[in-house]
PDB file of N, CA and C in Angstrom:
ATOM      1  N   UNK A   1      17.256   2.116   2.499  1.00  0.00           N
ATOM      2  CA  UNK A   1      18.142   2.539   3.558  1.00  0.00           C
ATOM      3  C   UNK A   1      18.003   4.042   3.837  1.00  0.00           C
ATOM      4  N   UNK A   2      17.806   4.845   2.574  1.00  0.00           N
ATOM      5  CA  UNK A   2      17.445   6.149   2.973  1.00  0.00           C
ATOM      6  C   UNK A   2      16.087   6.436   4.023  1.00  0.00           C
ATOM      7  N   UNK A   3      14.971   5.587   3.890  1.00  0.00           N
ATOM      8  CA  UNK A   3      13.889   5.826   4.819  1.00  0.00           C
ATOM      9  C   UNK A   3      14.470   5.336   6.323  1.00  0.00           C
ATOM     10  N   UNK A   4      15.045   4.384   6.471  1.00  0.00           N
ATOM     11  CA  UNK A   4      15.654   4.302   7.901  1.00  0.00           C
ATOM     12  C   UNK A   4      16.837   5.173   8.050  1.00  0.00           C
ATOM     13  N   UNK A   5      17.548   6.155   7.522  1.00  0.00           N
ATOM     14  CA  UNK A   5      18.533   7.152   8.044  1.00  0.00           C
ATOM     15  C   UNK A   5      17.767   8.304   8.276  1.00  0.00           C
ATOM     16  N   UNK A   6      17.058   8.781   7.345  1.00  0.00           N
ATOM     17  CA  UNK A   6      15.629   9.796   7.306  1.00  0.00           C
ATOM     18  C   UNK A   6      14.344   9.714   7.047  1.00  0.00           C
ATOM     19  N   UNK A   7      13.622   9.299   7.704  1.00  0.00           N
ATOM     20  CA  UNK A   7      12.562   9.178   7.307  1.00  0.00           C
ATOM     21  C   UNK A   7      11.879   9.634   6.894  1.00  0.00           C
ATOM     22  N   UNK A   8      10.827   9.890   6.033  1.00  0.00           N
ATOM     23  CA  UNK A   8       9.785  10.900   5.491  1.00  0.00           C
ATOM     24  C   UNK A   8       8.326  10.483   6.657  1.00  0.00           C
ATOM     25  N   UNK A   9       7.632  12.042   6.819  1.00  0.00           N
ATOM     26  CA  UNK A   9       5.942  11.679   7.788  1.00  0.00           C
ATOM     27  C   UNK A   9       5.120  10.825   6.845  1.00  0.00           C
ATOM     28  N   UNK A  10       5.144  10.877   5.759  1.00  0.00           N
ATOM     29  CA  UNK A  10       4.426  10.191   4.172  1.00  0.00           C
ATOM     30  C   UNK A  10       5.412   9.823   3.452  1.00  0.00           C
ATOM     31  N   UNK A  11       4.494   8.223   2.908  1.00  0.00           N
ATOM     32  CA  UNK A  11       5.118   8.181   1.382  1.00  0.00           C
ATOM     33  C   UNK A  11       3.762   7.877   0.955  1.00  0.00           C
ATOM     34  N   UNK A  12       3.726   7.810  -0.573  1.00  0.00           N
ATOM     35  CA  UNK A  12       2.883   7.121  -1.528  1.00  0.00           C
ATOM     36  C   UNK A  12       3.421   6.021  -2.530  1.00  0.00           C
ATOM     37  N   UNK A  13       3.246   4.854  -2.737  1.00  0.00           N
ATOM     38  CA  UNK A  13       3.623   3.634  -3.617  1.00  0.00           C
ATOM     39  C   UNK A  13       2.318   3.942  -4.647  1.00  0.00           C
ATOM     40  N   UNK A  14       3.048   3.591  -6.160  1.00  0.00           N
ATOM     41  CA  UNK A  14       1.791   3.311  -6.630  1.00  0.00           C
ATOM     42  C   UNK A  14       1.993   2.398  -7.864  1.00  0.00           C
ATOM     43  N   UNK A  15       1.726   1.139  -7.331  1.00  0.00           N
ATOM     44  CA  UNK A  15       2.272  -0.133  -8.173  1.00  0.00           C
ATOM     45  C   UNK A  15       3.620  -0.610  -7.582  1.00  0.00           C
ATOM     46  N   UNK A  16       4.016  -0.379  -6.833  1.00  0.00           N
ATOM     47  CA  UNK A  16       5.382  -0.317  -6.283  1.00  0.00           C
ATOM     48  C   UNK A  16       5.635  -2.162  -6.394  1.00  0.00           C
ATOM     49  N   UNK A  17       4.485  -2.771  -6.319  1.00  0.00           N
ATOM     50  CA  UNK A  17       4.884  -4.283  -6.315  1.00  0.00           C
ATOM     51  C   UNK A  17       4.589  -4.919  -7.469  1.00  0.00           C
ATOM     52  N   UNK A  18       4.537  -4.252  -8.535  1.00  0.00           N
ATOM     53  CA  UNK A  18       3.383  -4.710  -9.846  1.00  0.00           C
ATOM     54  C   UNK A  18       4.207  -5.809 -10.636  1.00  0.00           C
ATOM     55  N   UNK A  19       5.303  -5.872 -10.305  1.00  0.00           N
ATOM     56  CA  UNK A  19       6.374  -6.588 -11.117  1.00  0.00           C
ATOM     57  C   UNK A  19       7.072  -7.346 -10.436  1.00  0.00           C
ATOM     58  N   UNK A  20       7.018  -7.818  -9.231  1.00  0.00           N
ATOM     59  CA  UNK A  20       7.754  -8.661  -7.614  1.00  0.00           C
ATOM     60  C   UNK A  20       6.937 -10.169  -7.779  1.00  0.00           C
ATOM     61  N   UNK A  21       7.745 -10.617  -7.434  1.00  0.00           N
ATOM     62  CA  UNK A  21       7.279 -12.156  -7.470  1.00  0.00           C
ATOM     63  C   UNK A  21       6.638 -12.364  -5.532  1.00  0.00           C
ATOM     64  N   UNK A  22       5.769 -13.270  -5.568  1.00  0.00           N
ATOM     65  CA  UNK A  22       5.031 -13.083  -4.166  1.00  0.00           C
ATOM     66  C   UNK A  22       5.999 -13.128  -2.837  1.00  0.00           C
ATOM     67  N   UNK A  23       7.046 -13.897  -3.066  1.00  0.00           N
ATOM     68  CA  UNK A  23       8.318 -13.471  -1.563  1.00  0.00           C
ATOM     69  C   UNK A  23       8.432 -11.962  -1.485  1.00  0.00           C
ATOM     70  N   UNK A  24       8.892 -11.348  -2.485  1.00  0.00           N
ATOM     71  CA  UNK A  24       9.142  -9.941  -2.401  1.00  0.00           C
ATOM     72  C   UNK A  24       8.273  -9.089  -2.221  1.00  0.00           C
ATOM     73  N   UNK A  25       6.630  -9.225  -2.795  1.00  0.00           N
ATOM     74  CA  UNK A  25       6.128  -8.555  -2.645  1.00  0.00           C
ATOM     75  C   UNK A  25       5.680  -8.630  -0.846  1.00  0.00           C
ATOM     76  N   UNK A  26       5.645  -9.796   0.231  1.00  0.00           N
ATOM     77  CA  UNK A  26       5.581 -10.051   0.856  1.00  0.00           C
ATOM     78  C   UNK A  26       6.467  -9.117   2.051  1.00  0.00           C
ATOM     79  N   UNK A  27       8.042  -8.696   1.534  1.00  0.00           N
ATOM     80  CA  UNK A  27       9.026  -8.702   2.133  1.00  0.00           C
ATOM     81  C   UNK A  27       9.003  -6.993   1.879  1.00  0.00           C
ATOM     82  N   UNK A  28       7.978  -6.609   1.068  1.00  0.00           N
ATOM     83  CA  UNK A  28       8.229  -5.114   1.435  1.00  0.00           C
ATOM     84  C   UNK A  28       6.800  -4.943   1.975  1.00  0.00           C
ATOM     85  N   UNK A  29       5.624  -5.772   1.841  1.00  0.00           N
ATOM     86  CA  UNK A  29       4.337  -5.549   2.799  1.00  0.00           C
ATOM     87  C   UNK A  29       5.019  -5.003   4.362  1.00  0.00           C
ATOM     88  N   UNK A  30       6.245  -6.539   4.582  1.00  0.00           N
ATOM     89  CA  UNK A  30       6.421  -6.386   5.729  1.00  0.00           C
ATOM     90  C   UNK A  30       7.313  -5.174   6.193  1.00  0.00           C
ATOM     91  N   UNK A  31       8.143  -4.461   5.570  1.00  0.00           N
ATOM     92  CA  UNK A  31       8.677  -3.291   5.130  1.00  0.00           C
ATOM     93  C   UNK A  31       7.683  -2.205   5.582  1.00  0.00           C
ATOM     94  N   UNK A  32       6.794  -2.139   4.891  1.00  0.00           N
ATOM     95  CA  UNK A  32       5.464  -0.989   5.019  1.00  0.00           C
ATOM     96  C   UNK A  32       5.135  -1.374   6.809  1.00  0.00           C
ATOM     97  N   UNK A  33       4.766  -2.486   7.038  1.00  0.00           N
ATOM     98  CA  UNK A  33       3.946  -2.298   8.519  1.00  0.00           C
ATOM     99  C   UNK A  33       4.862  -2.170   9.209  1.00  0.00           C
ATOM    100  N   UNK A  34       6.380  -2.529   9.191  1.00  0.00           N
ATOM    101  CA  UNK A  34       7.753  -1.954  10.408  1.00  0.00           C
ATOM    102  C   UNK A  34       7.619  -0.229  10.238  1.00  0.00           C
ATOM    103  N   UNK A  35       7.544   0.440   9.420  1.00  0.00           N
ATOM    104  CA  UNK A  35       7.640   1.604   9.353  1.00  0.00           C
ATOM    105  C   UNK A  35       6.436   2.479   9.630  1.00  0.00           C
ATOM    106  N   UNK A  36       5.276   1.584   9.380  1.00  0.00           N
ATOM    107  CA  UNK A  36       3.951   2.638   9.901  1.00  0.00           C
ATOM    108  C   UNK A  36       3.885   2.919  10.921  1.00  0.00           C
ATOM    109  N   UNK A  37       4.449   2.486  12.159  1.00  0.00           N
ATOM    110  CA  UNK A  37       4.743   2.984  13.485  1.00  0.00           C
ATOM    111  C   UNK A  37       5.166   4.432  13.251  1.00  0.00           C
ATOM    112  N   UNK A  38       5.894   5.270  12.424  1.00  0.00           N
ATOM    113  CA  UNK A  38       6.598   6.272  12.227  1.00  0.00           C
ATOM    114  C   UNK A  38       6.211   7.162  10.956  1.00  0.00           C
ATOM    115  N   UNK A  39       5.590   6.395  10.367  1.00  0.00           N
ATOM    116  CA  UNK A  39       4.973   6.879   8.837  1.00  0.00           C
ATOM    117  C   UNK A  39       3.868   6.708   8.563  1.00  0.00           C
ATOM    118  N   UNK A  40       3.588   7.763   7.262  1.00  0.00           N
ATOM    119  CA  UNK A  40       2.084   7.414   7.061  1.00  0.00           C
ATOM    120  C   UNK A  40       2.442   6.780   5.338  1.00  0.00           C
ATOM    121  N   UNK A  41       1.717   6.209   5.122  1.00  0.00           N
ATOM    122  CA  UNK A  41       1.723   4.796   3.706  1.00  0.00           C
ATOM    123  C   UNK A  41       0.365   5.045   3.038  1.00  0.00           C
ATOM    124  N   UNK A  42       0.493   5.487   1.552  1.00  0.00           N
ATOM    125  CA  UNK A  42      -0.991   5.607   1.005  1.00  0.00           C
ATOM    126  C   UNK A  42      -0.477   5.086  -0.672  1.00  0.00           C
ATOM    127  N   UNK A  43      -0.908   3.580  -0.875  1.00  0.00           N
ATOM    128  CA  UNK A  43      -0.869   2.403  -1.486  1.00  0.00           C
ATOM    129  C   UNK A  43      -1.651   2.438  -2.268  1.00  0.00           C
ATOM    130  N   UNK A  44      -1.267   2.261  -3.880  1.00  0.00           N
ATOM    131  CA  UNK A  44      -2.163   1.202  -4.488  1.00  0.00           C
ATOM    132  C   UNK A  44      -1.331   0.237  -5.125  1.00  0.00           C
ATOM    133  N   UNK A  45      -2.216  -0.684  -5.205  1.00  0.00           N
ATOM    134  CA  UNK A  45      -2.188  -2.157  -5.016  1.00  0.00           C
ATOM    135  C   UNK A  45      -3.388  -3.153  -5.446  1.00  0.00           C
ATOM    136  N   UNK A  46      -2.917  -4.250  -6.145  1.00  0.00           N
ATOM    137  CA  UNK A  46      -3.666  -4.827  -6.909  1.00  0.00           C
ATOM    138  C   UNK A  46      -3.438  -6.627  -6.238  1.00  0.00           C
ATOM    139  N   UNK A  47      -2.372  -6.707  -5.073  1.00  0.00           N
ATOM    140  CA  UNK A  47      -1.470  -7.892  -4.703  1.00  0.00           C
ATOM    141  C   UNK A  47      -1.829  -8.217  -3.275  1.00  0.00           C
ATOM    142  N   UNK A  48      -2.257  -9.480  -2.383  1.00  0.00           N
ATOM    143  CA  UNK A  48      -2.852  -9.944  -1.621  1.00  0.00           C
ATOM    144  C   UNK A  48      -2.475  -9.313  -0.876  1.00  0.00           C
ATOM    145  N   UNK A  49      -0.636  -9.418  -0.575  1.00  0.00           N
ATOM    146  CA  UNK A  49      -0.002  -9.439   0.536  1.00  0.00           C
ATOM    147  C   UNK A  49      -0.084  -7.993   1.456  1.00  0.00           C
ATOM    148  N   UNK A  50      -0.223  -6.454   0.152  1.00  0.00           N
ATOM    149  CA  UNK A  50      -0.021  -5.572   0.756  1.00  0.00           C
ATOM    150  C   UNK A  50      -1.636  -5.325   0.658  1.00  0.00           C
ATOM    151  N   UNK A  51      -2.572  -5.537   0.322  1.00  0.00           N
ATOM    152  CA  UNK A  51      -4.341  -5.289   0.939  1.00  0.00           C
ATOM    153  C   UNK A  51      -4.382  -6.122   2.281  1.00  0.00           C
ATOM    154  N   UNK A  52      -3.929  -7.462   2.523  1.00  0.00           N
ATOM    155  CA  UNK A  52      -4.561  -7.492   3.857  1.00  0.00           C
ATOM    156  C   UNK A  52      -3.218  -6.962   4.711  1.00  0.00           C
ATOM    157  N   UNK A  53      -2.342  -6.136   4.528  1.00  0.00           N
ATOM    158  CA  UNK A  53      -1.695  -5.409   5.575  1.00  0.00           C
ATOM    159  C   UNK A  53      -2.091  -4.135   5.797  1.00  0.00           C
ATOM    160  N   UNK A  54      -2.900  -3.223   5.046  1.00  0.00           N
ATOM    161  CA  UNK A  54      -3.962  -2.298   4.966  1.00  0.00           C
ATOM    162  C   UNK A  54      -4.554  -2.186   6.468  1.00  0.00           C
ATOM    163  N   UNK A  55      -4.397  -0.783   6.958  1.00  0.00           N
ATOM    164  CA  UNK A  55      -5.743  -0.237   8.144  1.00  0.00           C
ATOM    165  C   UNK A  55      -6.746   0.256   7.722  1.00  0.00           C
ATOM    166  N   UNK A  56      -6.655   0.783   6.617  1.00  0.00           N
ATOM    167  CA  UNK A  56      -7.732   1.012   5.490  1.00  0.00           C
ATOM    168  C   UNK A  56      -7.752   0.862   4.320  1.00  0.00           C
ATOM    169  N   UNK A  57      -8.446   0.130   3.491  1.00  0.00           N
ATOM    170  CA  UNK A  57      -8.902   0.166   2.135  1.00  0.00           C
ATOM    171  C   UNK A  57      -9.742   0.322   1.488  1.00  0.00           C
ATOM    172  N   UNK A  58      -9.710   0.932   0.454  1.00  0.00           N
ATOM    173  CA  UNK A  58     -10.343   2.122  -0.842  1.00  0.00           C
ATOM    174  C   UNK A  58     -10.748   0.945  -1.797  1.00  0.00           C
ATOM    175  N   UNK A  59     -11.418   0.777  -2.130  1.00  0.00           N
ATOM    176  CA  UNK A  59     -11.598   0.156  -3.451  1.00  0.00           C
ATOM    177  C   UNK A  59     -12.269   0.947  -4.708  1.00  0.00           C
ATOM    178  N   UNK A  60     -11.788   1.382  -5.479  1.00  0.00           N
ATOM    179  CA  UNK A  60     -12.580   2.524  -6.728  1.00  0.00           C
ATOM    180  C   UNK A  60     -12.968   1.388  -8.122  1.00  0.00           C
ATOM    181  N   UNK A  61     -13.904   0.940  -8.445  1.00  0.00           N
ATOM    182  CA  UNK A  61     -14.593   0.913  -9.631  1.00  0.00           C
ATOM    183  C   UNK A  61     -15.541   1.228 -10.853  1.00  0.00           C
ATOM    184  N   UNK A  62     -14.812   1.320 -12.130  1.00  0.00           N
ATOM    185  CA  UNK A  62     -15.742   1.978 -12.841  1.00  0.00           C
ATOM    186  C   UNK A  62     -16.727   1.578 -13.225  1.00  0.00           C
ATOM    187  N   UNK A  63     -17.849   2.214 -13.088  1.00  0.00           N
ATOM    188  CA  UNK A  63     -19.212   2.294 -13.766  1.00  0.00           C
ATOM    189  C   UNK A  63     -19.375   2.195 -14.857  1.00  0.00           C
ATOM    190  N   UNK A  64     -20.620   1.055 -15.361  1.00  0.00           N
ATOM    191  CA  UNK A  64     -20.512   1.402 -16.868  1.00  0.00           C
ATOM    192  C   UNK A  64     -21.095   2.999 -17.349  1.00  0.00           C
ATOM    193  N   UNK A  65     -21.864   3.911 -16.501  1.00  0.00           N
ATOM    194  CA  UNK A  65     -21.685   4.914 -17.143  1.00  0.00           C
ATOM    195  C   UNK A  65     -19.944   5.840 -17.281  1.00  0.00           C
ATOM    196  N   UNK A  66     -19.037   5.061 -16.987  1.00  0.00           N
ATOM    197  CA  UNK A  66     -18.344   5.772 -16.735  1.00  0.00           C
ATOM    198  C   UNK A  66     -16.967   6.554 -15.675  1.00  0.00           C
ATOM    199  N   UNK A  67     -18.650   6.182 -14.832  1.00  0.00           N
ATOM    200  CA  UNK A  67     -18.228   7.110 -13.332  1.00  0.00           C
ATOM    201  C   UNK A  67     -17.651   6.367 -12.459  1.00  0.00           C
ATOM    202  N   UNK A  68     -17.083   6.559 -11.680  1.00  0.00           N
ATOM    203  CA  UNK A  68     -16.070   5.845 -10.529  1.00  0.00           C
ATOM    204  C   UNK A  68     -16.665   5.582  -9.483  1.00  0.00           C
ATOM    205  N   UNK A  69     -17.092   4.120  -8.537  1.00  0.00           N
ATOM    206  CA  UNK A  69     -17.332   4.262  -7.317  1.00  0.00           C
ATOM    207  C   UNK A  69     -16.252   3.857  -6.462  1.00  0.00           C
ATOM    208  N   UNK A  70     -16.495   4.351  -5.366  1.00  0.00           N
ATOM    209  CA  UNK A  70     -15.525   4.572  -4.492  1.00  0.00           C
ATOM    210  C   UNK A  70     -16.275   3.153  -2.932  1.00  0.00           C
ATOM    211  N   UNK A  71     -15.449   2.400  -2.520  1.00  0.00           N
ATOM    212  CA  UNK A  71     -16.384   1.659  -1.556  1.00  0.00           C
ATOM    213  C   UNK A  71     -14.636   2.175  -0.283  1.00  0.00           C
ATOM    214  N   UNK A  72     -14.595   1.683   0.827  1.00  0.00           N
ATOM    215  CA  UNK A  72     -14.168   1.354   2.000  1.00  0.00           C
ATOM    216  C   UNK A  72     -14.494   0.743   2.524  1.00  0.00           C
ATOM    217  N   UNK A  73     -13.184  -0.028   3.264  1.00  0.00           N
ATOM    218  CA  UNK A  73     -13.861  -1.167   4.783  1.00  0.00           C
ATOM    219  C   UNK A  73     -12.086  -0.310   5.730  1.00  0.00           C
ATOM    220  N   UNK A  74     -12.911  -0.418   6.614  1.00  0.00           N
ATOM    221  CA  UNK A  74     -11.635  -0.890   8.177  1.00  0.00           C
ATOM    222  C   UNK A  74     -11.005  -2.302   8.086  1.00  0.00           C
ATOM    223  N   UNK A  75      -9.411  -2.247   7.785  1.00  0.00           N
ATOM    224  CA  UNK A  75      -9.587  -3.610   7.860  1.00  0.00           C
ATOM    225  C   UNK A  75      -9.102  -3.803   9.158  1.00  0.00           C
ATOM    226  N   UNK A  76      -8.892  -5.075   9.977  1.00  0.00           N
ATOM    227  CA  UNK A  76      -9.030  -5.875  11.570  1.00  0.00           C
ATOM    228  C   UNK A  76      -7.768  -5.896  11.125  1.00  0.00           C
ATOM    229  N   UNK A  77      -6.279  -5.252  11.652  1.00  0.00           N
ATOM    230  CA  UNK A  77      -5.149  -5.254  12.142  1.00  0.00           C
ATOM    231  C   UNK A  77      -5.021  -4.566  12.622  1.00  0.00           C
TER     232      UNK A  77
END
């Protein structure tokens, strides 16, 4: 309720759904895309509902040396 009295230009979630059973995690995906009209949203996420609501996604995996790759797609919404 505080983001609809004031909104912030950004937020960041990180795991924000890691523990939501799939209605809920669903019910704040849909949460995130009512508000991106007005906000900017920078997610991580491991849960269907909020990757395919994504305009962009990051995917980072580690290397067995170690090292981190980094991929992107555009996603079609």
């Amino acid at each position: 309720s505080i983001q609809q009295y004031i909104p912030d230009p950004f937020y960041a979630f990180d795991e924000v759904d890691m523990s939501l059973d799939g209605s809920n995690v669903e019910r704040i995906a849909g949460m995130i895309r009512e508000l991106a009209g007005t906000s900017q949203f920078i997610l991580v996420s491991l849960r269907k509902p909020m990757i395919e609501g994504a305009d962009r996604i990051l995917g980072v995996t580690l290397l067995s040396d170690k090292s981190s790759f980094v991929t992107g797609i555009k996603a079609n919404g």
